[in-house]
Amino acid sequence: DAGVIQSPRHEVTEMGQEVTLRCKPISGHNSLFWYRQTMMRGLELLIYFNNNVPIDDSGMPEDRFSAKMPNASFSTLKIQPSEPRDSAVYFCASSLSGVGYTFGSGTRLTVV
Amino acid sequence: LAKTTQPISMDSYEGQEVNITCSHNNIATNDYITWYQQFPSQGPRFIIQGYKTKVTNEVASLFIPADRKSSTLSLPRVSLSDTAVYYCLVGGSSNDYKLSFGAGTTVTVRA
């Protein structure tokens, strides 16, 4: 298995632009998580899905952030409009019923 | 979610055993204890998970006392490549699979 695949690896965008981050979880995993990591705040859970259904989005910072999981093999995290304070590394992780998360390599987002 | 407390940093030398203790006084009956390792520019990597007593795998051992209010991750004979941040997490019980990461412990292994 190729593991959790995230794209792009790096994204540089201008303030106000829309940004879409993508994630392909491990086949067979039924839970998917989006995290954001910064030096100041560490790893923050933004949202998680179970069986493609959003279960908890209390970590999503504001309405500019949205996440979807249209099927078991794909999820997106969208920021519209982006702001410099959104600059961070965004990780996607998947697991089978909460046993041992597997993280992707992350997307480093820079908003200028 | 149960809050965890672990040291901010630890220093060690190659070949030594490193023990990181994590406190989780409010652990729920069904919660598991899980440890992750994170290298710079990489996502966290699952190391070990346990519920009680002792668990051992090829990477580490996890010791959990009977009251489960703390746990100790033991890394035997560390090498320079074990320099990383180690996170202790508690949760994953029942159908709530949400895990929250704290600040972690930065372990620095020196030659």
mmCIF file of N, CA and C in Angstrom, chain A residues 52-103:
data_model
loop_
_atom_site.group_PDB
_atom_site.id
_atom_site.type_symbol
_atom_site.label_atom_id
_atom_site.label_comp_id
_atom_site.label_asym_id
_atom_site.label_seq_id
_atom_site.Cartn_x
_atom_site.Cartn_y
_atom_site.Cartn_z
ATOM 1 N N ASN A 52 -17.100 8.210 5.620
ATOM 2 C CA ASN A 52 -17.339 9.324 4.689
ATOM 3 C C ASN A 52 -18.242 10.407 5.269
ATOM 4 N N VAL A 53 -18.675 10.284 6.486
ATOM 5 C CA VAL A 53 -19.574 11.260 7.099
ATOM 6 C C VAL A 53 -18.787 12.125 8.079
ATOM 7 N N PRO A 54 -18.908 13.463 7.979
ATOM 8 C CA PRO A 54 -18.208 14.315 8.952
ATOM 9 C C PRO A 54 -18.788 14.114 10.343
ATOM 10 N N ILE A 55 -17.917 13.781 11.282
ATOM 11 C CA ILE A 55 -18.363 13.491 12.640
ATOM 12 C C ILE A 55 -18.139 14.692 13.563
ATOM 13 N N ASP A 56 -16.999 15.326 13.418
ATOM 14 C CA ASP A 56 -16.659 16.427 14.303
ATOM 15 C C ASP A 56 -15.855 17.461 13.530
ATOM 16 N N ASP A 57 -16.424 18.625 13.335
ATOM 17 C CA ASP A 57 -15.704 19.697 12.635
ATOM 18 C C ASP A 57 -15.463 20.879 13.560
ATOM 19 N N SER A 58 -15.473 20.627 14.846
ATOM 20 C CA SER A 58 -15.322 21.717 15.809
ATOM 21 C C SER A 58 -13.958 22.383 15.738
ATOM 22 N N GLY A 59 -12.995 21.730 15.131
ATOM 23 C CA GLY A 59 -11.668 22.317 15.016
ATOM 24 C C GLY A 59 -11.478 23.188 13.787
ATOM 25 N N MET A 60 -12.447 23.209 12.919
ATOM 26 C CA MET A 60 -12.340 24.056 11.722
ATOM 27 C C MET A 60 -12.368 25.517 12.171
ATOM 28 N N PRO A 61 -11.351 26.283 11.801
ATOM 29 C CA PRO A 61 -11.192 27.635 12.351
ATOM 30 C C PRO A 61 -12.368 28.570 12.074
ATOM 31 N N GLU A 62 -12.860 28.551 10.892
ATOM 32 C CA GLU A 62 -13.938 29.474 10.537
ATOM 33 C C GLU A 62 -14.544 29.037 9.223
ATOM 34 N N ASP A 63 -15.530 29.801 8.797
ATOM 35 C CA ASP A 63 -16.288 29.406 7.606
ATOM 36 C C ASP A 63 -15.453 29.381 6.334
ATOM 37 N N ARG A 64 -14.287 29.953 6.381
ATOM 38 C CA ARG A 64 -13.445 29.933 5.184
ATOM 39 C C ARG A 64 -12.928 28.520 4.893
ATOM 40 N N PHE A 65 -12.992 27.669 5.903
ATOM 41 C CA PHE A 65 -12.512 26.298 5.767
ATOM 42 C C PHE A 65 -13.695 25.365 5.541
ATOM 43 N N SER A 66 -13.527 24.455 4.592
ATOM 44 C CA SER A 66 -14.546 23.427 4.377
ATOM 45 C C SER A 66 -13.857 22.136 3.968
ATOM 46 N N ALA A 67 -14.458 21.011 4.306
ATOM 47 C CA ALA A 67 -13.890 19.709 3.959
ATOM 48 C C ALA A 67 -14.995 18.804 3.454
ATOM 49 N N LYS A 68 -14.622 17.978 2.500
ATOM 50 C CA LYS A 68 -15.575 17.025 1.936
ATOM 51 C C LYS A 68 -14.927 15.657 1.801
ATOM 52 N N MET A 69 -15.760 14.645 1.813
ATOM 53 C CA MET A 69 -15.281 13.286 1.546
ATOM 54 C C MET A 69 -16.354 12.613 0.687
ATOM 55 N N PRO A 70 -16.293 12.823 -0.616
ATOM 56 C CA PRO A 70 -17.336 12.305 -1.502
ATOM 57 C C PRO A 70 -17.375 10.789 -1.604
ATOM 58 N N ASN A 71 -16.244 10.141 -1.325
ATOM 59 C CA ASN A 71 -16.208 8.677 -1.331
ATOM 60 C C ASN A 71 -15.096 8.199 -0.413
ATOM 61 N N ALA A 72 -14.984 6.922 -0.257
ATOM 62 C CA ALA A 72 -14.048 6.356 0.714
ATOM 63 C C ALA A 72 -12.589 6.531 0.331
ATOM 64 N N SER A 73 -12.325 6.974 -0.888
ATOM 65 C CA SER A 73 -10.933 7.046 -1.326
ATOM 66 C C SER A 73 -10.458 8.467 -1.606
ATOM 67 N N PHE A 74 -11.230 9.462 -1.186
ATOM 68 C CA PHE A 74 -10.827 10.824 -1.527
ATOM 69 C C PHE A 74 -11.445 11.845 -0.583
ATOM 70 N N SER A 75 -10.624 12.816 -0.196
ATOM 71 C CA SER A 75 -11.124 13.909 0.642
ATOM 72 C C SER A 75 -10.421 15.189 0.230
ATOM 73 N N THR A 76 -11.106 16.303 0.412
ATOM 74 C CA THR A 76 -10.516 17.608 0.136
ATOM 75 C C THR A 76 -10.717 18.527 1.316
ATOM 76 N N LEU A 77 -9.758 19.422 1.483
ATOM 77 C CA LEU A 77 -9.851 20.505 2.460
ATOM 78 C C LEU A 77 -9.677 21.793 1.665
ATOM 79 N N LYS A 78 -10.670 22.655 1.731
ATOM 80 C CA LYS A 78 -10.651 23.877 0.926
ATOM 81 C C LYS A 78 -10.610 25.097 1.835
ATOM 82 N N ILE A 79 -9.818 26.065 1.438
ATOM 83 C CA ILE A 79 -9.754 27.338 2.148
ATOM 84 C C ILE A 79 -10.081 28.431 1.138
ATOM 85 N N GLN A 80 -11.136 29.177 1.419
ATOM 86 C CA GLN A 80 -11.557 30.224 0.497
ATOM 87 C C GLN A 80 -12.242 31.351 1.254
ATOM 88 N N PRO A 81 -11.694 32.547 1.250
ATOM 89 C CA PRO A 81 -10.399 32.932 0.707
ATOM 90 C C PRO A 81 -9.265 32.648 1.695
ATOM 91 N N SER A 82 -8.088 32.408 1.169
ATOM 92 C CA SER A 82 -6.952 32.112 2.036
ATOM 93 C C SER A 82 -6.373 33.406 2.632
ATOM 94 N N GLU A 83 -5.755 33.268 3.802
ATOM 95 C CA GLU A 83 -5.125 34.387 4.492
ATOM 96 C C GLU A 83 -3.733 33.959 4.946
ATOM 97 N N PRO A 84 -2.832 34.911 5.148
ATOM 98 C CA PRO A 84 -1.471 34.554 5.581
ATOM 99 C C PRO A 84 -1.447 33.697 6.846
ATOM 100 N N ARG A 85 -2.373 33.901 7.754
ATOM 101 C CA ARG A 85 -2.377 33.134 8.999
ATOM 102 C C ARG A 85 -2.782 31.675 8.793
ATOM 103 N N ASP A 86 -3.190 31.334 7.585
ATOM 104 C CA ASP A 86 -3.491 29.936 7.273
ATOM 105 C C ASP A 86 -2.220 29.160 6.915
ATOM 106 N N SER A 87 -1.124 29.834 6.789
ATOM 107 C CA SER A 87 0.138 29.172 6.449
ATOM 108 C C SER A 87 0.480 28.151 7.524
ATOM 109 N N ALA A 88 0.693 26.926 7.093
ATOM 110 C CA ALA A 88 0.923 25.819 8.027
ATOM 111 C C ALA A 88 1.207 24.575 7.206
ATOM 112 N N VAL A 89 1.487 23.480 7.920
ATOM 113 C CA VAL A 89 1.536 22.170 7.265
ATOM 114 C C VAL A 89 0.222 21.470 7.585
ATOM 115 N N TYR A 90 -0.441 21.005 6.559
ATOM 116 C CA TYR A 90 -1.721 20.335 6.728
ATOM 117 C C TYR A 90 -1.512 18.841 6.489
ATOM 118 N N PHE A 91 -1.913 18.065 7.486
ATOM 119 C CA PHE A 91 -1.769 16.614 7.395
ATOM 120 C C PHE A 91 -3.133 15.950 7.291
ATOM 121 N N CYS A 92 -3.157 14.903 6.512
ATOM 122 C CA CYS A 92 -4.307 14.026 6.441
ATOM 123 C C CYS A 92 -3.882 12.689 7.041
ATOM 124 N N ALA A 93 -4.776 12.053 7.773
ATOM 125 C CA ALA A 93 -4.480 10.753 8.361
ATOM 126 C C ALA A 93 -5.702 9.860 8.202
ATOM 127 N N SER A 94 -5.462 8.571 8.151
ATOM 128 C CA SER A 94 -6.586 7.639 8.104
ATOM 129 C C SER A 94 -6.342 6.499 9.078
ATOM 130 N N SER A 95 -7.421 5.842 9.463
ATOM 131 C CA SER A 95 -7.304 4.691 10.351
ATOM 132 C C SER A 95 -8.475 3.752 10.139
ATOM 133 N N LEU A 96 -8.315 2.550 10.658
ATOM 134 C CA LEU A 96 -9.406 1.582 10.633
ATOM 135 C C LEU A 96 -9.995 1.535 12.032
ATOM 136 N N SER A 97 -11.156 2.127 12.170
ATOM 137 C CA SER A 97 -11.869 2.133 13.452
ATOM 138 C C SER A 97 -11.011 2.645 14.593
ATOM 139 N N GLY A 98 -10.193 3.668 14.309
ATOM 140 C CA GLY A 98 -9.440 4.334 15.363
ATOM 141 C C GLY A 98 -8.195 3.625 15.823
ATOM 142 N N VAL A 99 -7.801 2.537 15.164
ATOM 143 C CA VAL A 99 -6.606 1.817 15.589
ATOM 144 C C VAL A 99 -5.408 2.283 14.772
ATOM 145 N N GLY A 100 -4.492 3.019 15.399
ATOM 146 C CA GLY A 100 -3.261 3.408 14.723
ATOM 147 C C GLY A 100 -3.465 4.268 13.494
ATOM 148 N N TYR A 101 -3.391 5.567 13.688
ATOM 149 C CA TYR A 101 -3.493 6.474 12.552
ATOM 150 C C TYR A 101 -2.278 6.329 11.649
ATOM 151 N N THR A 102 -2.478 6.470 10.338
ATOM 152 C CA THR A 102 -1.386 6.603 9.392
ATOM 153 C C THR A 102 -1.486 7.983 8.763
ATOM 154 N N PHE A 103 -0.429 8.751 8.898
ATOM 155 C CA PHE A 103 -0.412 10.114 8.389
ATOM 156 C C PHE A 103 0.213 10.173 7.003
#
